[in-house]
mmCIF file of C-alpha atoms in Angstrom:
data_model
loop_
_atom_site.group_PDB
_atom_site.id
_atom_site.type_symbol
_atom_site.label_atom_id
_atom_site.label_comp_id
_atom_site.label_asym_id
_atom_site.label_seq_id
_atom_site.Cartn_x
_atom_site.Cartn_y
_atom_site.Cartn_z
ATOM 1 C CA UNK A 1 80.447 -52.022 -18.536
ATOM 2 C CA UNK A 2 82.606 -51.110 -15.388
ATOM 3 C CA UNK A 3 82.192 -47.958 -15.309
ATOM 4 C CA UNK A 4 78.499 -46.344 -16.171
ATOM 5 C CA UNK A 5 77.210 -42.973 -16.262
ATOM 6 C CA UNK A 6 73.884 -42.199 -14.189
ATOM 7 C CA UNK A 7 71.474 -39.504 -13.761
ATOM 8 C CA UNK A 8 69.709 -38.081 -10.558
ATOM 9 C CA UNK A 9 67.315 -34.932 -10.391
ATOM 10 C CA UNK A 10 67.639 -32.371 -7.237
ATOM 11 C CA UNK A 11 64.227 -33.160 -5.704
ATOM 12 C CA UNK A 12 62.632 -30.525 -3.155
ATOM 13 C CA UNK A 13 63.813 -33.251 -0.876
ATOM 14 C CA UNK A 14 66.551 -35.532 -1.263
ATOM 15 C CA UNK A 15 67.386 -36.604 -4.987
ATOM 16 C CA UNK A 16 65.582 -39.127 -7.096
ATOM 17 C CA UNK A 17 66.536 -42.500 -7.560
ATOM 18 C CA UNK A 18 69.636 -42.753 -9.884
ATOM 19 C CA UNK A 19 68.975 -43.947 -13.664
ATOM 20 C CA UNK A 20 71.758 -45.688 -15.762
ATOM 21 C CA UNK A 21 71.804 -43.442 -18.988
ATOM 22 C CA UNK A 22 72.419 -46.413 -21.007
ATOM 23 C CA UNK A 23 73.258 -47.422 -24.845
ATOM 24 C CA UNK A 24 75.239 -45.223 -26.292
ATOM 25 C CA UNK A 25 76.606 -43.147 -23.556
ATOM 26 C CA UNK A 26 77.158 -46.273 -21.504
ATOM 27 C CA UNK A 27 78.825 -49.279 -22.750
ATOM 28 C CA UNK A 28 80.550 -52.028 -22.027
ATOM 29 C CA UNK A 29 83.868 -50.428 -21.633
ATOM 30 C CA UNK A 30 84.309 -47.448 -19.452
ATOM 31 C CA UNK A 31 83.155 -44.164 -19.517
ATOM 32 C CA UNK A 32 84.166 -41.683 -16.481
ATOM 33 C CA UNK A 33 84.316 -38.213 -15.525
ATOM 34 C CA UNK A 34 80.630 -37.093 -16.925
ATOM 35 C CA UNK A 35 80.709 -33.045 -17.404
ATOM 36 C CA UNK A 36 78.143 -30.878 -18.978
ATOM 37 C CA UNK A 37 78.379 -27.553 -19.716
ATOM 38 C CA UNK A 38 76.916 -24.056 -18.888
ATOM 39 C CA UNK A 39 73.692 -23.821 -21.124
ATOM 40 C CA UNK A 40 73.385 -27.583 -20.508
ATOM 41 C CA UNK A 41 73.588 -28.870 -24.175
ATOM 42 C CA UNK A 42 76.110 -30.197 -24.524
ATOM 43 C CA UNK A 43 78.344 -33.736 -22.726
ATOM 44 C CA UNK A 44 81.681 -34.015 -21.851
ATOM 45 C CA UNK A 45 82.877 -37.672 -21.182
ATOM 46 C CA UNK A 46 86.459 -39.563 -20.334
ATOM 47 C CA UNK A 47 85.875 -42.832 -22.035
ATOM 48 C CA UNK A 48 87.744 -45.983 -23.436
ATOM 49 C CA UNK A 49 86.475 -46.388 -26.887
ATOM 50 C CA UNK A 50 87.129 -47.911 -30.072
ATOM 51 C CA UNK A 51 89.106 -45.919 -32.663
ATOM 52 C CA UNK A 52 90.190 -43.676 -29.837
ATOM 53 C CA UNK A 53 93.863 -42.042 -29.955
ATOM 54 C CA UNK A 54 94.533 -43.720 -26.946
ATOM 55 C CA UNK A 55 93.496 -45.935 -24.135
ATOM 56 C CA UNK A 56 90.991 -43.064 -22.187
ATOM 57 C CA UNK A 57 90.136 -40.293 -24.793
ATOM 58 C CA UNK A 58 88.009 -37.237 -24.061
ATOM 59 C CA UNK A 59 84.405 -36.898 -26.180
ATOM 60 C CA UNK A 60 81.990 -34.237 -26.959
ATOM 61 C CA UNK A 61 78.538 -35.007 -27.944
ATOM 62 C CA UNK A 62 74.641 -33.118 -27.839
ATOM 63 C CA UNK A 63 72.989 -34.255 -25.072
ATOM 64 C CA UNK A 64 69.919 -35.299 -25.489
ATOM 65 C CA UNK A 65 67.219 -33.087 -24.507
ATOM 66 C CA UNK A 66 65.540 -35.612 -21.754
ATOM 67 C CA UNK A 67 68.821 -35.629 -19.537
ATOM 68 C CA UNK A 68 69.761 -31.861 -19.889
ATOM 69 C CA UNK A 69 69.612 -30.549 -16.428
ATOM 70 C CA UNK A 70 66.887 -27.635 -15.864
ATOM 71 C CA UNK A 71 68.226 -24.010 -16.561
ATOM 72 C CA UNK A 72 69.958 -22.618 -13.901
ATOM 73 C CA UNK A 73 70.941 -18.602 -12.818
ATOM 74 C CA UNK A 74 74.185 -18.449 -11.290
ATOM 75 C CA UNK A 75 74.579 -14.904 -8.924
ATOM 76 C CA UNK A 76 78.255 -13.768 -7.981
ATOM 77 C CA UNK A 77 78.689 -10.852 -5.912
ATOM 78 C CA UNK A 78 80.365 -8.851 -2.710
ATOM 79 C CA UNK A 79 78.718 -7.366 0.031
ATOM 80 C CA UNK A 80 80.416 -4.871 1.711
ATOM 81 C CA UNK A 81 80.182 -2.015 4.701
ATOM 82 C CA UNK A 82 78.641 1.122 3.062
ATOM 83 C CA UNK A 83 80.652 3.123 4.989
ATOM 84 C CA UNK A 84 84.074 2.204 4.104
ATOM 85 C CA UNK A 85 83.561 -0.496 1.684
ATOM 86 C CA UNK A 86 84.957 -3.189 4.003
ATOM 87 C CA UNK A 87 84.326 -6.858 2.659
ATOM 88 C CA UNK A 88 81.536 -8.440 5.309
ATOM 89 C CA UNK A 89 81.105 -11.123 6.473
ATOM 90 C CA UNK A 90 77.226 -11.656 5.486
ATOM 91 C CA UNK A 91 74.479 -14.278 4.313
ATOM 92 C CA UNK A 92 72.417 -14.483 1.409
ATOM 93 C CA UNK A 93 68.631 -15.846 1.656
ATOM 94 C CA UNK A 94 67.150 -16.536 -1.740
ATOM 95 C CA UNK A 95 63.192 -16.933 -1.138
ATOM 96 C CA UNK A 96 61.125 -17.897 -3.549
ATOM 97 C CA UNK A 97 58.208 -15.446 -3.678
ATOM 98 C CA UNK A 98 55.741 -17.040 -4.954
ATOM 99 C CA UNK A 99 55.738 -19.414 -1.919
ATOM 100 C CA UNK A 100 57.969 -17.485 0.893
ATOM 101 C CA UNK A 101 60.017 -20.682 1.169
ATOM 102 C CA UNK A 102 64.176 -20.210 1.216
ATOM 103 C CA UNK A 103 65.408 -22.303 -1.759
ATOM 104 C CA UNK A 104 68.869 -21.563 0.069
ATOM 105 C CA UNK A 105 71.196 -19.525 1.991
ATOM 106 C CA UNK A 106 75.312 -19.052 1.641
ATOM 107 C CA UNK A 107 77.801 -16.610 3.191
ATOM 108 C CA UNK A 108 79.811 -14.299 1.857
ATOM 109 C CA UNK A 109 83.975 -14.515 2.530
ATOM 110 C CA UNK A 110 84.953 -12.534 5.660
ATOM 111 C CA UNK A 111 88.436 -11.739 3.520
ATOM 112 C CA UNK A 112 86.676 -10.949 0.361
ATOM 113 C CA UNK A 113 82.864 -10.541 1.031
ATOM 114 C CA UNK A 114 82.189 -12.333 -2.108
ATOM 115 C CA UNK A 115 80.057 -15.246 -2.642
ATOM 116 C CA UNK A 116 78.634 -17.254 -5.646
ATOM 117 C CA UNK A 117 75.566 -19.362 -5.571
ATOM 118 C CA UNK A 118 72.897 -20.982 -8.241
ATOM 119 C CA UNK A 119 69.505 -21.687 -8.500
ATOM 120 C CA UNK A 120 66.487 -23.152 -10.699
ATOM 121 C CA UNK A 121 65.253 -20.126 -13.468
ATOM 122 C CA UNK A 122 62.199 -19.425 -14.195
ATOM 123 C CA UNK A 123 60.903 -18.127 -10.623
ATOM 124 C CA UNK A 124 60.855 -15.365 -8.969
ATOM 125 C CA UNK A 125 63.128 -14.754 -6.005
ATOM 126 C CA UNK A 126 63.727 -12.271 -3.542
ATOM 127 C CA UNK A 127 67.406 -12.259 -1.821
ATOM 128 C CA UNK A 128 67.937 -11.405 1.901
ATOM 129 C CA UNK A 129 70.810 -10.099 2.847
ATOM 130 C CA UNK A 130 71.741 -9.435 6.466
ATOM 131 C CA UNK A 131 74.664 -9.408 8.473
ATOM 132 C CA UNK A 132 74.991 -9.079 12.572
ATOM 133 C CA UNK A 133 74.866 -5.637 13.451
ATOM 134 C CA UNK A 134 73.804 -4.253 9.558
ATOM 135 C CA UNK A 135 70.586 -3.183 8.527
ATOM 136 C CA UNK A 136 69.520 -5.798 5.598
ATOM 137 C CA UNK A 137 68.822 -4.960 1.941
ATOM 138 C CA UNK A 138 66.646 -7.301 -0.300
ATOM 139 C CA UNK A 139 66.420 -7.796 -3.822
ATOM 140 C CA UNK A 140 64.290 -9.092 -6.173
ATOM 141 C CA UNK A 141 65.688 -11.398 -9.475
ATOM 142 C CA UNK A 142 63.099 -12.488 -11.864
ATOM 143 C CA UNK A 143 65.180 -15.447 -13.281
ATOM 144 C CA UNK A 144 64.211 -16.413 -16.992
ATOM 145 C CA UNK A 145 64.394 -20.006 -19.024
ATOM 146 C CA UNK A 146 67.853 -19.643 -19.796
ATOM 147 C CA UNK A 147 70.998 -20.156 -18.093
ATOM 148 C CA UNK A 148 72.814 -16.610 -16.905
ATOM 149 C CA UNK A 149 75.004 -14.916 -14.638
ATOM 150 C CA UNK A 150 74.659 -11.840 -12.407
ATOM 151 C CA UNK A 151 77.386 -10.012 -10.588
ATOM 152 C CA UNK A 152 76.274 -7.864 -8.315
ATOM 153 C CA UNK A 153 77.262 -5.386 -5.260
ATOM 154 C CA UNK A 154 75.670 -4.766 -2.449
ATOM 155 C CA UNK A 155 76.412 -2.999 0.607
ATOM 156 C CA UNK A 156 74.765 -3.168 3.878
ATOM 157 C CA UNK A 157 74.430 -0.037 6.744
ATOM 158 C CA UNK A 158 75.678 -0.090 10.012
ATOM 159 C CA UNK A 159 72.823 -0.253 12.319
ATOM 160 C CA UNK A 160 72.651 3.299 14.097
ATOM 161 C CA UNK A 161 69.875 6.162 15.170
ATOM 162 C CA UNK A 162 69.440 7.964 12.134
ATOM 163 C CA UNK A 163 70.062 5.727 9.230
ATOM 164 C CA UNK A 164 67.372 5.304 6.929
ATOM 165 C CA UNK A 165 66.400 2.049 4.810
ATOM 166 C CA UNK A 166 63.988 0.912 2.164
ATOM 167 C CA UNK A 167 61.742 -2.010 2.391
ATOM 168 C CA UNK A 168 62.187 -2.648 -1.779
ATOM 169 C CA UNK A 169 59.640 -5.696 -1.425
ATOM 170 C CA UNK A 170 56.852 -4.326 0.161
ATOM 171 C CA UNK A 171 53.623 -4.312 -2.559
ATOM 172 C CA UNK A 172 50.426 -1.887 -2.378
ATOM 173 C CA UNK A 173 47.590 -1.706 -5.337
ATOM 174 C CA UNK A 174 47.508 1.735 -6.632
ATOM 175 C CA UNK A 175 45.099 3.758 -4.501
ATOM 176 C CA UNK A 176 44.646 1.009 -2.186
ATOM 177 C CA UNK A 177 46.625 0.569 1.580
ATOM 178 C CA UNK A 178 45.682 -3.282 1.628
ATOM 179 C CA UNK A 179 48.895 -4.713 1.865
ATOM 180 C CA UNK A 180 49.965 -7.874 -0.769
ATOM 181 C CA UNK A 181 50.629 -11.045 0.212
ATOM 182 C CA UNK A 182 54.137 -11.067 -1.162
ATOM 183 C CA UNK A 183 55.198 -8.309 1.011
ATOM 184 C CA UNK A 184 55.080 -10.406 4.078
ATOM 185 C CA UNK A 185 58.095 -11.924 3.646
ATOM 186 C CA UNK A 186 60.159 -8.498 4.102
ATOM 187 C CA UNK A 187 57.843 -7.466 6.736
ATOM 188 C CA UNK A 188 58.396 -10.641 8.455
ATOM 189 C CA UNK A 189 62.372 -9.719 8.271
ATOM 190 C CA UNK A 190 61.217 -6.392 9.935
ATOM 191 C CA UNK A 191 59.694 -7.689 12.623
ATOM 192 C CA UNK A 192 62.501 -10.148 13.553
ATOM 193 C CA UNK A 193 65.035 -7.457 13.461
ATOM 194 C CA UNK A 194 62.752 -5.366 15.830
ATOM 195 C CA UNK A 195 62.682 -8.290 18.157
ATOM 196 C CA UNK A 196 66.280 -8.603 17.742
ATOM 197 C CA UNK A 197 66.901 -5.105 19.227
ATOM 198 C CA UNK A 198 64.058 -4.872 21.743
ATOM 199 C CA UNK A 199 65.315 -1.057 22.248
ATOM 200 C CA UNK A 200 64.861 -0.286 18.417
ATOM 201 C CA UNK A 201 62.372 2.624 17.586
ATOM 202 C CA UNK A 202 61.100 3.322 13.784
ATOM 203 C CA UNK A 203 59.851 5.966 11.768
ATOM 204 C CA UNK A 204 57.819 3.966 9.018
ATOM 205 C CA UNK A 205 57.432 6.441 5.855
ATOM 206 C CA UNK A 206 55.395 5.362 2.303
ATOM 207 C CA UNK A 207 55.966 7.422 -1.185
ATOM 208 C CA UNK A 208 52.775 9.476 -2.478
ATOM 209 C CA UNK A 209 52.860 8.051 -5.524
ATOM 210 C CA UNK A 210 48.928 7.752 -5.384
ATOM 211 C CA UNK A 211 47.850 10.242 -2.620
ATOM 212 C CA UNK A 212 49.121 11.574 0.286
ATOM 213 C CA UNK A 213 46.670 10.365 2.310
ATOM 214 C CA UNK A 214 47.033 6.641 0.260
ATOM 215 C CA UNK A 215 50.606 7.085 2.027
ATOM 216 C CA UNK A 216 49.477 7.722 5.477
ATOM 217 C CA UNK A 217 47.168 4.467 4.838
ATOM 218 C CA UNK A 218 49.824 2.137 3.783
ATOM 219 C CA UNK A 219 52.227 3.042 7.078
ATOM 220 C CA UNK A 220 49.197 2.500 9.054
ATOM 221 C CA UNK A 221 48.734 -1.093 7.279
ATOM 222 C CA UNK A 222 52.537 -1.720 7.554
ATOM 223 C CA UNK A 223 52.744 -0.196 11.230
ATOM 224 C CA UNK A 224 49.191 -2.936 11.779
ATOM 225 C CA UNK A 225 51.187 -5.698 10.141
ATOM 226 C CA UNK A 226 54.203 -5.597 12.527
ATOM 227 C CA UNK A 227 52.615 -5.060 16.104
ATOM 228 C CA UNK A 228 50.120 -8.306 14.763
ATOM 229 C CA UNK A 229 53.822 -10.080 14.642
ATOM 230 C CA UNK A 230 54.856 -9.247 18.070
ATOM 231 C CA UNK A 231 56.347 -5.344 17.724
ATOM 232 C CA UNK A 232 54.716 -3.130 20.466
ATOM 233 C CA UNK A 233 52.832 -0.344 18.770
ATOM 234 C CA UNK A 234 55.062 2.048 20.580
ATOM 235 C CA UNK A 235 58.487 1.618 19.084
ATOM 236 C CA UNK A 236 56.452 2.181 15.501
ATOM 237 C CA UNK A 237 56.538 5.944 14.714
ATOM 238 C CA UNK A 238 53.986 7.623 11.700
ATOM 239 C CA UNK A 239 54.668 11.000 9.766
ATOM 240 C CA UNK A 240 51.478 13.165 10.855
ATOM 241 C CA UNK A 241 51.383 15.280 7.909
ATOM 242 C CA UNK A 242 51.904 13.733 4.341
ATOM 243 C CA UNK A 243 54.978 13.140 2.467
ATOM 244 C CA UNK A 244 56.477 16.143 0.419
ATOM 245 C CA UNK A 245 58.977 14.433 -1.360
ATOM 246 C CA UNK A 246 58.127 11.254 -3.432
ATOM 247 C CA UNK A 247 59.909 8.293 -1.896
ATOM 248 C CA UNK A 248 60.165 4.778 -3.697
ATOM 249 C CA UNK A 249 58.228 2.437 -1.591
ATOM 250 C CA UNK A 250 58.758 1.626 2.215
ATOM 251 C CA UNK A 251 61.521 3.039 3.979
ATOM 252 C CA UNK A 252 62.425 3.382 7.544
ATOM 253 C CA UNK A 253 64.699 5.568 9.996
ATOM 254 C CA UNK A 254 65.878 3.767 13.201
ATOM 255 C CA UNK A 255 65.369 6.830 15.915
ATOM 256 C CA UNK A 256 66.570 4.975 18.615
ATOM 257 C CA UNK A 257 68.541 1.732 18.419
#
């Protein structure tokens, strides 16, 4: 007809090669204005068709399951100053763990600090969130084969001697101070801070959730890991004596900034 609905998939690169849908979406009249909804089973069309109340009528139909797109997690949110809840002006990173590869980034409103972005389910991500000045916070979202939505607040800390942050992706074995693969992608975003702020000192501390001397171990790996990307051993400070209080993970306190 004149007017025919196609079909292209979101390819790593690029998109694929556009498909006419064909008999019976398409047909020799015109059919416009293709919409599908949420979960992704169901078609919205604006098409001129026989029997129709009028000369472009709106349809509804089950779409078949070879053109539904794949499910998708949609993540709203704000990101704001942790000291005095300030909207910020920020960017979101969403890596994809299993290959450390940014599926995509997208800023948060300076007015609002809100933002909104989707991605493909059924992977694993971890979302970076940094801002100029800010210390950054990730986040991990194990997305399922379904479509859903997240809203979520975060809030970032100004960068200053004294504030302490956690390192949430950042993976030992129990009793073991080898570090993970995965947690090179947070380390990574350590290390390019550091070089960032060539002035910036660290205390690097681990929980004892093992041993105490497991702890020590796993700084000392993490501490190995960061002068190997370029931070002089120097600026990297170690506890001496084990930790007394049980931590959750990685964290570290800027001494000197």
């Amino acid at each position: 007809g004149g007017y025919d609905v196609f079909m292209a998939r979101k390819q790593p690169i690029g998109w694929s090669k556009p498909v006419n849908l064909g008999y019976p979406l398409n047909t020799h009249r015109d059919e416009m204005d293709f919409f599908v909804n949420a979960r992704g089973d169901k078609g919205y069309i604006n098409a001129d068709r026989l029997g129709g109340s009028g000369k472009q009528d709106l349809y509804v139909f089950n779409l078949d399951e070879r053109l539904r797109p794949r499910p998708t997690f949609v993540l709203n949110g704000r990101i704001t100053d942790c000291a005095d809840q300030a909207p910020l002006s920020a960017r979101l990173h969403l890596i994809e763990l299993a290959t450390g590869d940014t599926v995509l980034s997208v800023a948060s409103d300076s007015r609002t600090g809100r933002y909104t972005t989707a991605a493909p389910a059924s992977k694993r991500y971890l979302a970076h969130i940094e801002a100029e000045g800010y210390a950054f916070v990730s986040l991990a979202f194990p997305l399922q084969d379904k479509v859903t939505a997240q809203f979520a607040r975060h809030c970032l800390q100004r960068l200053a001697p004294g504030i302490t942050f956690a390192l949430n992706y950042v993976f030992f074995d129990v009793d073991n101070a080898v570090l993970k693969p995965e947690s090179w992608i947070e380390l990574n975003k350590l290390a390019a801070l550091m070089q960032r702020y060539p002035e910036m000192e660290v205390m690097i501390e681990a929980s004892a959730v093992a041993a105490p001397e497991v702890a020590l171990s796993q700084v000392e790996a993490v501490c190995n890991y960061l002068v190997a990307q370029g931070v002089a051993r120097q600026r990297l400070r170690a506890p001496s004596q084990p930790p007394g209080v049980l931590k959750q993970g990685i964290t570290v306190r800027i001494l000197r900034l």
